[in-house]
Amino acid sequence: QTIADCCHNPGAAFALAAEFRGSEGKKVLLFSAMKDKDYPQVLDILRPFFSQILLCEVSLERAASLGELKSAAEKAGFMPILVKSPRKALLQAKRLSGNNGTLVIAGSIYLLAELFGKDKITIAQ
């Protein structure tokens, strides 16, 4: 299954994490964020619930770079996979989560817009 949640702040991360308490099975996180958000804390909150993270970079000037995301993910205890393109990252994340796992796409509404509809980026700005 795939879950998409913009989850761009610590409060949203706590809410998302609560959904996974006590759940079993492989969970893969596809993540990107804007550099003005507290994504390091979001990653700290989500870390216990995911076996793997893929980081990608949204095509906006406000977006955190792969290097910034990687640093925060490693500090949170992840061993991230870096895939610059969100679309390529999504394909790889789907392969990693497999048929029985859960893929969670989170960190920014801009990531969701880039993956599921370019027109949403213009609306969100």
Short mmCIF file of N, CA and C in Angstrom, two decimals, residues 4-45:
data_model
loop_
_atom_site.label_atom_id
_atom_site.label_comp_id
_atom_site.label_asym_id
_atom_site.label_seq_id
_atom_site.Cartn_x
_atom_site.Cartn_y
_atom_site.Cartn_z
N ALA A 4 0.23 8.78 1.11
CA ALA A 4 0.81 10.09 0.82
C ALA A 4 0.30 11.07 1.88
N ASP A 5 1.25 11.72 2.56
CA ASP A 5 0.91 12.66 3.63
C ASP A 5 1.97 13.74 3.60
N CYS A 6 1.57 15.01 3.45
CA CYS A 6 2.61 16.04 3.31
C CYS A 6 3.51 16.08 4.55
N CYS A 7 3.00 15.86 5.74
CA CYS A 7 3.80 15.66 6.96
C CYS A 7 5.03 16.59 6.99
N HIS A 8 4.78 17.90 6.97
CA HIS A 8 5.87 18.85 6.83
C HIS A 8 6.27 19.55 8.13
N ASN A 9 5.73 19.09 9.27
CA ASN A 9 6.14 19.68 10.54
C ASN A 9 6.08 18.62 11.64
N PRO A 10 6.68 18.90 12.79
CA PRO A 10 6.72 17.90 13.87
C PRO A 10 5.34 17.42 14.33
N GLY A 11 4.37 18.30 14.41
CA GLY A 11 3.03 17.89 14.82
C GLY A 11 2.45 16.86 13.87
N ALA A 12 2.60 17.09 12.58
CA ALA A 12 2.12 16.15 11.58
C ALA A 12 2.90 14.83 11.65
N ALA A 13 4.19 14.92 11.96
CA ALA A 13 5.01 13.71 12.08
C ALA A 13 4.54 12.85 13.26
N PHE A 14 4.22 13.49 14.39
CA PHE A 14 3.68 12.73 15.53
C PHE A 14 2.37 12.05 15.17
N ALA A 15 1.51 12.75 14.43
CA ALA A 15 0.23 12.17 14.01
C ALA A 15 0.45 10.99 13.07
N LEU A 16 1.35 11.13 12.13
CA LEU A 16 1.65 10.03 11.20
C LEU A 16 2.26 8.85 11.96
N ALA A 17 3.19 9.13 12.84
CA ALA A 17 3.84 8.06 13.62
C ALA A 17 2.81 7.29 14.45
N ALA A 18 1.83 7.99 14.98
CA ALA A 18 0.79 7.33 15.80
C ALA A 18 0.04 6.27 14.99
N GLU A 19 -0.08 6.49 13.69
CA GLU A 19 -0.77 5.52 12.82
C GLU A 19 0.00 4.21 12.70
N PHE A 20 1.30 4.25 12.95
CA PHE A 20 2.13 3.06 12.77
C PHE A 20 2.48 2.36 14.07
N ARG A 21 2.12 2.92 15.20
CA ARG A 21 2.44 2.27 16.48
C ARG A 21 1.83 0.87 16.52
N GLY A 22 2.66 -0.12 16.79
CA GLY A 22 2.19 -1.49 16.90
C GLY A 22 1.97 -2.19 15.56
N SER A 23 2.15 -1.50 14.46
CA SER A 23 1.95 -2.15 13.17
C SER A 23 3.21 -2.91 12.78
N GLU A 24 3.01 -3.94 12.00
CA GLU A 24 4.14 -4.75 11.55
C GLU A 24 4.31 -4.62 10.06
N GLY A 25 5.36 -5.20 9.55
CA GLY A 25 5.62 -5.19 8.12
C GLY A 25 6.61 -4.12 7.74
N LYS A 26 7.16 -4.28 6.57
CA LYS A 26 8.17 -3.36 6.06
C LYS A 26 7.53 -2.01 5.71
N LYS A 27 8.18 -0.93 6.16
CA LYS A 27 7.72 0.41 5.84
C LYS A 27 8.88 1.21 5.26
N VAL A 28 8.66 1.77 4.09
CA VAL A 28 9.66 2.56 3.39
C VAL A 28 9.15 4.00 3.32
N LEU A 29 10.04 4.95 3.61
CA LEU A 29 9.70 6.36 3.59
C LEU A 29 10.37 7.03 2.39
N LEU A 30 9.58 7.68 1.54
CA LEU A 30 10.09 8.52 0.47
C LEU A 30 9.91 9.95 0.96
N PHE A 31 11.01 10.70 1.07
CA PHE A 31 10.97 11.98 1.78
C PHE A 31 11.71 13.08 1.04
N SER A 32 11.13 14.27 1.09
CA SER A 32 11.78 15.49 0.68
C SER A 32 11.14 16.61 1.48
N ALA A 33 11.80 17.77 1.54
CA ALA A 33 11.27 18.85 2.36
C ALA A 33 11.77 20.20 1.87
N MET A 34 11.10 21.22 2.30
CA MET A 34 11.55 22.58 2.05
C MET A 34 12.57 22.95 3.13
N LYS A 35 13.56 23.75 2.75
CA LYS A 35 14.64 24.05 3.69
C LYS A 35 14.20 24.91 4.87
N ASP A 36 13.04 25.58 4.76
CA ASP A 36 12.57 26.40 5.87
C ASP A 36 11.68 25.63 6.85
N LYS A 37 11.54 24.33 6.67
CA LYS A 37 10.76 23.48 7.58
C LYS A 37 11.69 22.75 8.54
N ASP A 38 11.14 22.29 9.65
CA ASP A 38 11.95 21.56 10.65
C ASP A 38 12.02 20.08 10.28
N TYR A 39 12.55 19.81 9.11
CA TYR A 39 12.63 18.42 8.64
C TYR A 39 13.57 17.56 9.48
N PRO A 40 14.63 18.11 10.11
CA PRO A 40 15.42 17.23 10.97
C PRO A 40 14.60 16.62 12.12
N GLN A 41 13.73 17.42 12.72
CA GLN A 41 12.90 16.88 13.80
C GLN A 41 11.84 15.92 13.26
N VAL A 42 11.30 16.22 12.10
CA VAL A 42 10.33 15.31 11.47
C VAL A 42 10.98 13.94 11.27
N LEU A 43 12.21 13.93 10.77
CA LEU A 43 12.92 12.67 10.55
C LEU A 43 13.21 11.95 11.87
N ASP A 44 13.56 12.70 12.91
CA ASP A 44 13.78 12.10 14.23
C ASP A 44 12.52 11.39 14.72
N ILE A 45 11.39 12.02 14.54
CA ILE A 45 10.11 11.47 15.00
C ILE A 45 9.74 10.22 14.21
#
